[in-house]
């Protein structure tokens, strides 16, 4: 008996579109994590190609609602059936901030931000899961993660074991968002897990710090703004727009990336076998780069990495000495993990919730063999624990535009990887990462 697992980071440029699938002779499960790019043509091209192969998505995960992570969503859902959508909760005032930042990029996106929960309810989606943070639990009280036992690889039904929110919390969100009473929308804390056959998902996101939005909310109320549609009308009026800009200053650069949803995705092997070998093939259009730095006193390594990763490009791939890791066999024990970070802020120097994510995933981090670097490899998405707590054999991937204005991935992040001799790949609008392997048992 065997199971085939594939995963792909699609070439969409400055954005993220990740998909994976799990299949045996009788069943197949399809998973998507984010579907967006700041170049709509790039993401729609990839979505069109994906829909030729996949008509039903079992699990669609939206890390957050920024345009470069959801711009392909409308096209993805057009004619596609989705069993379960998972997304973090953002209240309407935070969504107004997104609308102000993005302007009127498209009509569907404005409608989506106005009320994403009811917008999704109108699509061909069976269940919508909204996460309102991991709860108010302290770092010390986070429960141990017990990996579930497996008796069969044939059950491809979605198994959800999630922590429900209180009735008060649920009622407040439903009332604030005018969520219609139906069976589609359910509200949970992100703690717990979702499981499809032997594919295991563990989520994390911070609960919204509503106190930082109080002044902004008050200023908006004075302007008569209650949703993104009214915010758009004011943006088009030069006189009223000035009042909106003054309200925007009240939040002092509130960081909407902080509440980005993180997903750990683990492929579980049979618990009664200590070890398992599996055949593997990879698309080597983008060879993994073994980052390393010289120890020569006269060498400017910072300039070297800046030159090679942000300026000098050859044949759609960074000019650098490539070290290919396309082994015929890979060895692992019990679990093969992928950590999808979305755009979460991991620079904890300015927050009291330092290292909470790493404590939450403590038992799983050593199983991680692939990390999607947060925020396209941005500096505020980096934490040294990504090196300290994760296996040295891990592959790090940044999905970014080839010549983006943000200089992603940040050269200091690449230097961190280089100092520790970690493997790295850039996925841009011109190249993808793809892997497929078969587990035999």
Short mmCIF file of C-alpha atoms in Angstrom, two decimals:
data_model
loop_
_atom_site.label_atom_id
_atom_site.label_comp_id
_atom_site.label_asym_id
_atom_site.label_seq_id
_atom_site.Cartn_x
_atom_site.Cartn_y
_atom_site.Cartn_z
CA UNK A 1 0.00 0.00 0.00
CA UNK A 2 1.22 3.52 -0.68
CA UNK A 3 0.29 7.19 -0.43
CA UNK A 4 1.56 9.95 -2.71
CA UNK A 5 2.15 13.43 -1.32
CA UNK A 6 2.95 16.48 -3.46
CA UNK A 7 3.51 20.12 -2.58
CA UNK A 8 4.06 23.20 -4.70
CA UNK A 9 4.89 26.86 -4.23
CA UNK A 10 3.45 28.40 -7.38
CA UNK A 11 5.35 31.11 -9.30
CA UNK A 12 3.19 34.16 -8.56
CA UNK A 13 5.80 36.79 -7.68
CA UNK A 14 5.21 39.13 -4.73
CA UNK A 15 2.58 37.05 -2.97
CA UNK A 16 1.95 33.44 -1.97
CA UNK A 17 0.12 30.50 -3.54
CA UNK A 18 0.90 27.12 -1.96
CA UNK A 19 -0.90 23.88 -2.73
CA UNK A 20 -0.44 20.26 -1.77
CA UNK A 21 -2.26 16.98 -2.30
CA UNK A 22 -2.47 13.57 -0.66
CA UNK A 23 -3.71 10.55 -2.62
CA UNK A 24 -3.95 6.79 -2.67
CA UNK A 25 -5.64 4.47 -5.14
CA UNK A 26 -9.15 5.52 -4.06
CA UNK A 27 -9.02 9.05 -2.63
CA UNK A 28 -7.36 12.42 -3.02
CA UNK A 29 -7.29 15.46 -0.72
CA UNK A 30 -6.34 18.91 -2.04
CA UNK A 31 -5.13 21.74 0.19
CA UNK A 32 -4.42 25.40 -0.64
CA UNK A 33 -2.67 27.94 1.60
CA UNK A 34 -3.18 31.53 0.38
CA UNK A 35 -3.77 32.46 -3.24
CA UNK A 36 -2.52 35.90 -4.12
CA UNK A 37 0.01 38.20 -5.72
CA UNK A 38 0.34 41.92 -6.34
CA UNK A 39 0.45 40.93 -10.02
CA UNK A 40 -3.07 39.69 -10.75
CA UNK A 41 -2.06 38.23 -14.14
CA UNK A 42 0.55 35.99 -12.48
CA UNK A 43 -1.76 34.53 -9.86
CA UNK A 44 -4.70 34.11 -12.25
CA UNK A 45 -2.44 32.24 -14.67
CA UNK A 46 -1.48 29.81 -11.92
CA UNK A 47 -5.04 29.49 -10.64
CA UNK A 48 -6.31 28.68 -14.13
CA UNK A 49 -3.69 25.96 -14.52
CA UNK A 50 -4.45 24.59 -11.05
CA UNK A 51 -8.21 24.39 -11.72
CA UNK A 52 -7.59 22.27 -14.79
CA UNK A 53 -6.27 19.58 -12.45
CA UNK A 54 -8.37 20.24 -9.32
CA UNK A 55 -12.11 20.89 -9.18
CA UNK A 56 -12.60 20.25 -5.45
CA UNK A 57 -10.50 21.66 -2.60
CA UNK A 58 -10.76 19.92 0.75
CA UNK A 59 -9.07 22.63 2.85
CA UNK A 60 -8.47 26.26 1.87
CA UNK A 61 -6.42 28.21 4.41
CA UNK A 62 -6.21 32.01 4.26
CA UNK A 63 -3.41 33.32 6.45
CA UNK A 64 -4.72 36.89 6.36
CA UNK A 65 -6.64 39.23 4.09
CA UNK A 66 -3.91 41.35 2.49
CA UNK A 67 -4.45 41.68 -1.25
CA UNK A 68 -1.15 40.01 -2.20
CA UNK A 69 -2.31 36.86 -0.37
CA UNK A 70 -5.94 36.69 -1.59
CA UNK A 71 -6.03 38.47 -4.97
CA UNK A 72 -6.59 35.15 -6.78
CA UNK A 73 -9.36 34.03 -4.42
CA UNK A 74 -12.30 35.16 -6.54
CA UNK A 75 -10.96 33.29 -9.57
CA UNK A 76 -10.07 30.23 -7.48
CA UNK A 77 -13.61 29.95 -6.11
CA UNK A 78 -15.24 30.46 -9.51
CA UNK A 79 -16.51 27.00 -10.45
CA UNK A 80 -14.62 25.25 -7.64
CA UNK A 81 -16.12 23.35 -4.71
CA UNK A 82 -14.48 23.84 -1.32
CA UNK A 83 -15.24 21.64 1.67
CA UNK A 84 -13.69 23.84 4.39
CA UNK A 85 -12.23 27.35 4.45
CA UNK A 86 -10.12 28.46 7.42
CA UNK A 87 -9.29 32.12 8.08
CA UNK A 88 -8.43 34.39 11.03
CA UNK A 89 -10.94 36.88 12.41
CA UNK A 90 -10.36 40.54 11.64
CA UNK A 91 -12.98 42.96 12.92
CA UNK A 92 -14.48 45.48 10.53
CA UNK A 93 -12.27 48.37 11.65
CA UNK A 94 -9.13 46.40 10.86
CA UNK A 95 -10.61 45.60 7.46
CA UNK A 96 -11.20 49.29 6.90
CA UNK A 97 -7.48 49.75 7.44
CA UNK A 98 -6.81 47.17 4.72
CA UNK A 99 -9.17 49.00 2.39
CA UNK A 100 -7.42 52.32 3.05
CA UNK A 101 -4.01 50.72 2.42
CA UNK A 102 -5.08 49.00 -0.80
CA UNK A 103 -7.50 51.53 -2.23
CA UNK A 104 -10.04 50.34 -4.78
CA UNK A 105 -8.01 47.55 -6.42
CA UNK A 106 -11.12 45.61 -7.45
CA UNK A 107 -14.83 45.55 -6.72
CA UNK A 108 -14.89 41.96 -5.47
CA UNK A 109 -12.05 42.67 -3.00
CA UNK A 110 -13.95 45.65 -1.57
CA UNK A 111 -17.04 43.48 -1.13
CA UNK A 112 -14.93 40.73 0.38
CA UNK A 113 -13.38 43.09 2.96
CA UNK A 114 -16.77 44.59 3.77
CA UNK A 115 -17.84 41.20 5.12
CA UNK A 116 -15.60 38.23 4.22
CA UNK A 117 -17.72 35.74 6.18
CA UNK A 118 -20.96 36.43 4.36
CA UNK A 119 -19.08 36.86 1.06
CA UNK A 120 -17.62 33.36 1.44
CA UNK A 121 -21.01 32.00 2.49
CA UNK A 122 -22.37 32.86 -0.94
CA UNK A 123 -19.73 30.70 -2.64
CA UNK A 124 -19.77 26.94 -3.20
CA UNK A 125 -18.23 26.29 0.22
CA UNK A 126 -19.53 23.76 2.70
CA UNK A 127 -17.97 25.06 5.94
CA UNK A 128 -16.24 28.28 7.02
CA UNK A 129 -14.02 28.16 10.10
CA UNK A 130 -13.13 31.51 11.67
CA UNK A 131 -10.27 31.58 14.19
CA UNK A 132 -10.36 34.25 16.88
CA UNK A 133 -6.80 33.78 18.10
CA UNK A 134 -5.35 31.05 20.31
CA UNK A 135 -7.18 32.36 23.35
CA UNK A 136 -5.87 34.17 26.39
CA UNK A 137 -3.75 31.28 27.63
CA UNK A 138 -0.27 32.14 28.87
CA UNK A 139 2.90 30.68 27.40
CA UNK A 140 3.38 28.37 30.38
CA UNK A 141 -0.10 26.86 30.12
CA UNK A 142 -0.03 25.81 26.47
CA UNK A 143 -0.91 22.15 26.41
CA UNK A 144 1.39 19.43 25.15
CA UNK A 145 0.66 18.31 21.61
CA UNK A 146 -0.21 14.61 21.45
CA UNK A 147 0.07 13.23 17.95
CA UNK A 148 -2.99 11.18 17.10
CA UNK A 149 -2.68 7.46 16.43
CA UNK A 150 -3.52 6.13 13.00
CA UNK A 151 -5.31 2.89 12.26
CA UNK A 152 -6.06 3.61 8.62
CA UNK A 153 -4.84 5.72 5.72
CA UNK A 154 -8.15 5.38 3.89
CA UNK A 155 -10.30 7.88 5.80
CA UNK A 156 -10.03 11.12 3.83
CA UNK A 157 -12.87 12.86 5.66
CA UNK A 158 -11.98 16.11 7.45
CA UNK A 159 -11.64 15.57 11.19
CA UNK A 160 -11.77 18.81 13.21
CA UNK A 161 -10.75 18.89 16.87
CA UNK A 162 -10.76 22.60 17.67
CA UNK A 163 -11.31 24.70 20.78
CA UNK A 164 -14.70 26.44 20.76
CA UNK A 165 -15.04 30.05 21.84
CA UNK A 166 -17.39 31.13 24.62
CA UNK A 167 -21.03 31.83 23.80
CA UNK A 168 -20.48 35.50 24.65
CA UNK A 169 -17.50 35.79 22.32
CA UNK A 170 -19.34 33.96 19.55
CA UNK A 171 -22.46 36.13 19.87
CA UNK A 172 -20.44 39.35 19.82
CA UNK A 173 -18.62 38.41 16.60
CA UNK A 174 -21.83 37.26 14.92
CA UNK A 175 -23.57 40.49 15.89
CA UNK A 176 -20.66 42.77 14.94
CA UNK A 177 -20.27 41.10 11.54
CA UNK A 178 -23.95 40.51 10.84
CA UNK A 179 -23.20 36.84 10.26
CA UNK A 180 -26.37 35.23 9.04
CA UNK A 181 -27.62 32.21 11.00
CA UNK A 182 -26.59 29.26 8.87
CA UNK A 183 -24.55 26.12 9.20
CA UNK A 184 -21.57 27.41 7.20
CA UNK A 185 -19.81 29.77 9.63
CA UNK A 186 -18.28 28.40 12.86
CA UNK A 187 -16.03 30.33 15.27
CA UNK A 188 -13.20 28.68 17.16
CA UNK A 189 -9.90 29.39 18.84
CA UNK A 190 -6.95 28.26 16.73
CA UNK A 191 -5.85 25.70 19.33
CA UNK A 192 -6.62 22.10 18.41
CA UNK A 193 -6.08 20.50 15.03
CA UNK A 194 -7.61 19.49 11.70
CA UNK A 195 -6.77 16.15 10.16
CA UNK A 196 -7.27 14.58 6.72
CA UNK A 197 -6.10 10.95 6.57
CA UNK A 198 -2.48 11.13 7.77
CA UNK A 199 -2.13 14.86 7.08
CA UNK A 200 -2.26 16.88 10.30
CA UNK A 201 -2.77 20.67 10.64
CA UNK A 202 -2.03 22.68 13.76
CA UNK A 203 -2.81 26.42 13.66
CA UNK A 204 -1.62 29.48 15.53
CA UNK A 205 -2.55 33.13 15.53
CA UNK A 206 -2.62 35.95 18.04
CA UNK A 207 -5.92 37.13 19.39
CA UNK A 208 -6.77 40.66 18.27
CA UNK A 209 -5.55 43.41 20.56
CA UNK A 210 -8.69 45.55 20.28
CA UNK A 211 -7.39 48.26 22.62
CA UNK A 212 -5.04 49.56 19.91
CA UNK A 213 -8.01 50.22 17.64
CA UNK A 214 -10.09 52.20 20.14
CA UNK A 215 -8.94 55.67 19.06
CA UNK A 216 -9.22 54.75 15.39
CA UNK A 217 -12.74 53.38 15.89
CA UNK A 218 -13.80 56.54 17.71
CA UNK A 219 -12.42 58.78 14.96
CA UNK A 220 -14.17 56.72 12.27
CA UNK A 221 -17.49 56.90 14.13
CA UNK A 222 -17.25 60.67 14.12
CA UNK A 223 -16.89 60.51 10.33
CA UNK A 224 -19.86 58.17 10.03
CA UNK A 225 -17.76 55.25 8.74
CA UNK A 226 -19.12 51.83 9.62
CA UNK A 227 -17.76 49.60 6.87
CA UNK A 228 -15.32 49.46 3.98
CA UNK A 229 -17.90 50.59 1.43
CA UNK A 230 -18.48 53.88 3.25
CA UNK A 231 -14.71 54.23 3.68
CA UNK A 232 -14.32 53.92 -0.10
CA UNK A 233 -16.88 56.70 -0.67
CA UNK A 234 -14.93 59.02 1.65
CA UNK A 235 -11.64 58.13 -0.06
CA UNK A 236 -13.09 59.45 -3.31
CA UNK A 237 -14.02 62.80 -1.71
CA UNK A 238 -10.94 65.00 -1.27
CA UNK A 239 -12.47 67.06 1.56
CA UNK A 240 -13.65 64.07 3.56
CA UNK A 241 -10.47 62.10 2.82
CA UNK A 242 -8.48 64.49 4.98
CA UNK A 243 -10.59 63.53 8.01
CA UNK A 244 -10.01 59.86 7.24
CA UNK A 245 -6.26 60.43 7.05
CA UNK A 246 -6.36 62.09 10.48
CA UNK A 247 -8.23 59.08 11.86
CA UNK A 248 -5.61 56.78 10.33
CA UNK A 249 -2.88 58.58 12.29
CA UNK A 250 -4.57 57.54 15.55
CA UNK A 251 -3.40 53.93 15.18
CA UNK A 252 0.33 54.70 14.85
CA UNK A 253 1.13 52.11 12.16
CA UNK A 254 -0.97 49.30 13.58
CA UNK A 255 0.53 46.08 12.19
CA UNK A 256 -2.15 43.89 10.59
CA UNK A 257 0.43 41.17 9.87
CA UNK A 258 0.59 40.34 13.57
CA UNK A 259 -2.66 38.40 13.39
CA UNK A 260 -1.62 36.37 10.33
CA UNK A 261 -2.57 32.72 10.68
CA UNK A 262 0.26 30.16 10.86
CA UNK A 263 -0.26 26.56 9.79
CA UNK A 264 1.92 23.59 10.74
CA UNK A 265 1.30 20.80 8.24
CA UNK A 266 2.58 17.38 9.24
CA UNK A 267 2.56 14.13 7.31
CA UNK A 268 2.28 11.34 9.88
CA UNK A 269 3.81 7.93 9.32
CA UNK A 270 2.64 4.71 10.93
CA UNK A 271 3.28 4.83 14.64
CA UNK A 272 4.20 1.14 14.84
CA UNK A 273 7.19 1.69 12.54
CA UNK A 274 10.19 3.50 13.91
CA UNK A 275 11.58 4.51 10.54
CA UNK A 276 10.46 4.76 6.97
CA UNK A 277 12.22 5.45 3.69
CA UNK A 278 10.42 6.96 0.74
CA UNK A 279 11.27 7.67 -2.86
CA UNK A 280 11.25 11.33 -3.81
CA UNK A 281 11.49 13.45 -6.92
CA UNK A 282 11.84 17.22 -7.12
CA UNK A 283 11.54 19.84 -9.78
CA UNK A 284 15.08 21.21 -9.97
CA UNK A 285 14.35 24.30 -12.05
CA UNK A 286 15.09 26.11 -8.79
CA UNK A 287 17.93 24.29 -7.15
CA UNK A 288 18.23 24.72 -3.39
CA UNK A 289 21.10 27.00 -2.51
CA UNK A 290 23.40 26.02 0.31
CA UNK A 291 23.97 29.44 1.80
CA UNK A 292 27.41 29.94 3.30
CA UNK A 293 29.62 32.87 4.17
CA UNK A 294 33.36 33.11 3.89
CA UNK A 295 35.56 33.96 6.85
CA UNK A 296 37.99 36.15 4.89
CA UNK A 297 38.74 39.42 6.68
CA UNK A 298 38.76 41.33 3.41
CA UNK A 299 35.40 40.07 2.13
CA UNK A 300 32.28 42.17 2.47
CA UNK A 301 29.74 39.36 2.85
CA UNK A 302 26.85 41.79 3.32
CA UNK A 303 27.60 43.40 -0.02
CA UNK A 304 28.13 40.00 -1.61
CA UNK A 305 24.69 38.74 -0.62
CA UNK A 306 23.05 42.06 -1.51
CA UNK A 307 24.67 41.94 -4.96
CA UNK A 308 23.80 38.32 -5.72
CA UNK A 309 20.26 38.28 -4.36
CA UNK A 310 18.94 41.70 -5.31
CA UNK A 311 20.80 42.84 -8.41
CA UNK A 312 22.60 40.26 -10.47
CA UNK A 313 20.11 37.85 -12.05
CA UNK A 314 20.89 35.21 -14.65
CA UNK A 315 18.34 33.04 -16.47
CA UNK A 316 15.53 33.78 -13.98
CA UNK A 317 17.62 32.43 -11.13
CA UNK A 318 19.99 34.11 -8.72
CA UNK A 319 23.59 33.76 -9.76
CA UNK A 320 25.14 31.83 -6.91
CA UNK A 321 26.88 28.52 -6.42
CA UNK A 322 24.05 26.01 -6.26
CA UNK A 323 24.15 22.88 -4.19
CA UNK A 324 21.39 20.49 -5.26
CA UNK A 325 19.77 18.29 -2.64
CA UNK A 326 17.74 16.07 -4.97
CA UNK A 327 18.49 12.85 -3.14
CA UNK A 328 16.86 9.62 -4.21
CA UNK A 329 15.96 8.79 -0.63
CA UNK A 330 15.14 10.89 2.41
CA UNK A 331 15.05 9.54 5.93
CA UNK A 332 12.53 10.65 8.52
CA UNK A 333 10.83 9.36 11.65
CA UNK A 334 7.04 9.46 12.27
CA UNK A 335 6.40 12.99 10.96
CA UNK A 336 7.43 15.20 8.04
CA UNK A 337 6.53 18.82 8.77
CA UNK A 338 5.98 22.01 6.76
CA UNK A 339 5.68 25.36 8.56
CA UNK A 340 3.62 27.93 6.65
CA UNK A 341 4.11 31.31 8.32
CA UNK A 342 2.05 33.58 6.06
CA UNK A 343 3.05 37.14 6.98
CA UNK A 344 3.14 36.78 10.77
CA UNK A 345 5.42 39.18 12.61
CA UNK A 346 8.17 37.22 14.39
CA UNK A 347 10.43 40.11 15.40
CA UNK A 348 9.53 39.92 19.07
CA UNK A 349 11.72 42.75 20.33
CA UNK A 350 8.71 45.04 20.68
CA UNK A 351 6.07 42.72 22.07
CA UNK A 352 5.37 41.12 25.43
CA UNK A 353 4.34 37.83 23.77
CA UNK A 354 7.90 36.81 23.00
CA UNK A 355 8.44 33.30 21.63
CA UNK A 356 4.82 32.23 22.14
CA UNK A 357 4.60 30.63 18.71
CA UNK A 358 7.74 28.58 19.27
CA UNK A 359 6.55 27.31 22.63
CA UNK A 360 3.19 26.43 21.12
CA UNK A 361 4.84 24.31 18.40
CA UNK A 362 7.68 23.04 20.60
CA UNK A 363 7.10 19.31 20.06
CA UNK A 364 6.67 19.71 16.32
CA UNK A 365 9.52 22.01 15.32
CA UNK A 366 12.14 19.25 15.01
CA UNK A 367 9.93 17.51 12.44
CA UNK A 368 9.89 20.58 10.16
CA UNK A 369 11.74 20.02 6.90
CA UNK A 370 10.37 23.02 4.98
CA UNK A 371 9.66 26.58 6.16
CA UNK A 372 7.86 29.26 4.19
CA UNK A 373 9.66 32.38 5.40
CA UNK A 374 7.23 34.93 6.80
CA UNK A 375 6.36 38.07 4.84
CA UNK A 376 8.35 37.09 1.73
CA UNK A 377 11.58 36.93 3.74
CA UNK A 378 11.13 40.33 5.41
CA UNK A 379 13.23 41.23 8.44
CA UNK A 380 10.19 41.58 10.74
CA UNK A 381 9.20 38.00 9.83
CA UNK A 382 12.46 36.56 11.10
CA UNK A 383 13.32 35.08 14.48
CA UNK A 384 16.59 33.29 15.32
CA UNK A 385 14.57 30.41 16.75
CA UNK A 386 13.81 29.42 13.16
CA UNK A 387 17.43 28.27 13.18
CA UNK A 388 17.79 27.22 16.82
CA UNK A 389 14.64 25.06 17.09
CA UNK A 390 14.37 23.56 13.59
CA UNK A 391 16.39 20.72 12.07
CA UNK A 392 19.55 21.77 10.16
CA UNK A 393 18.30 19.78 7.14
CA UNK A 394 15.32 22.12 6.74
CA UNK A 395 14.74 23.96 3.45
CA UNK A 396 13.71 27.64 3.68
CA UNK A 397 11.57 29.21 0.94
CA UNK A 398 10.70 32.85 0.31
CA UNK A 399 7.90 33.60 -2.17
CA UNK A 400 8.54 37.08 -3.56
CA UNK A 401 8.67 39.25 -6.67
CA UNK A 402 11.93 39.09 -8.57
CA UNK A 403 12.47 42.85 -8.52
CA UNK A 404 10.13 44.00 -5.76
CA UNK A 405 10.31 47.47 -4.23
CA UNK A 406 10.58 46.07 -0.67
CA UNK A 407 13.95 44.31 -1.24
CA UNK A 408 12.45 40.99 -0.16
CA UNK A 409 13.98 38.71 0.93
CA UNK A 410 15.88 40.94 3.34
CA UNK A 411 19.63 40.49 3.06
CA UNK A 412 20.00 40.16 6.86
CA UNK A 413 17.66 37.14 6.77
CA UNK A 414 19.79 35.57 4.04
CA UNK A 415 22.92 36.30 6.07
CA UNK A 416 21.39 34.50 9.07
CA UNK A 417 20.75 31.47 6.87
CA UNK A 418 24.22 31.72 5.37
CA UNK A 419 25.99 31.89 8.73
CA UNK A 420 24.21 28.70 9.74
CA UNK A 421 24.65 27.04 6.32
CA UNK A 422 20.98 26.45 5.70
CA UNK A 423 19.33 25.55 2.38
CA UNK A 424 17.26 28.25 0.70
CA UNK A 425 15.10 28.76 -2.43
CA UNK A 426 13.51 31.87 -3.91
CA UNK A 427 10.15 31.28 -5.57
CA UNK A 428 9.37 34.19 -7.89
CA UNK A 429 7.03 34.86 -10.81
CA UNK A 430 9.43 32.87 -13.01
CA UNK A 431 10.19 29.74 -11.01
CA UNK A 432 8.38 27.39 -8.66
CA UNK A 433 9.19 24.78 -6.04
CA UNK A 434 7.62 21.36 -6.52
CA UNK A 435 8.18 18.05 -4.76
CA UNK A 436 6.43 14.70 -4.89
CA UNK A 437 7.11 11.45 -3.09
CA UNK A 438 5.53 8.10 -2.42
CA UNK A 439 5.32 6.56 1.03
CA UNK A 440 5.22 2.77 1.00
CA UNK A 441 4.13 0.78 4.04
#
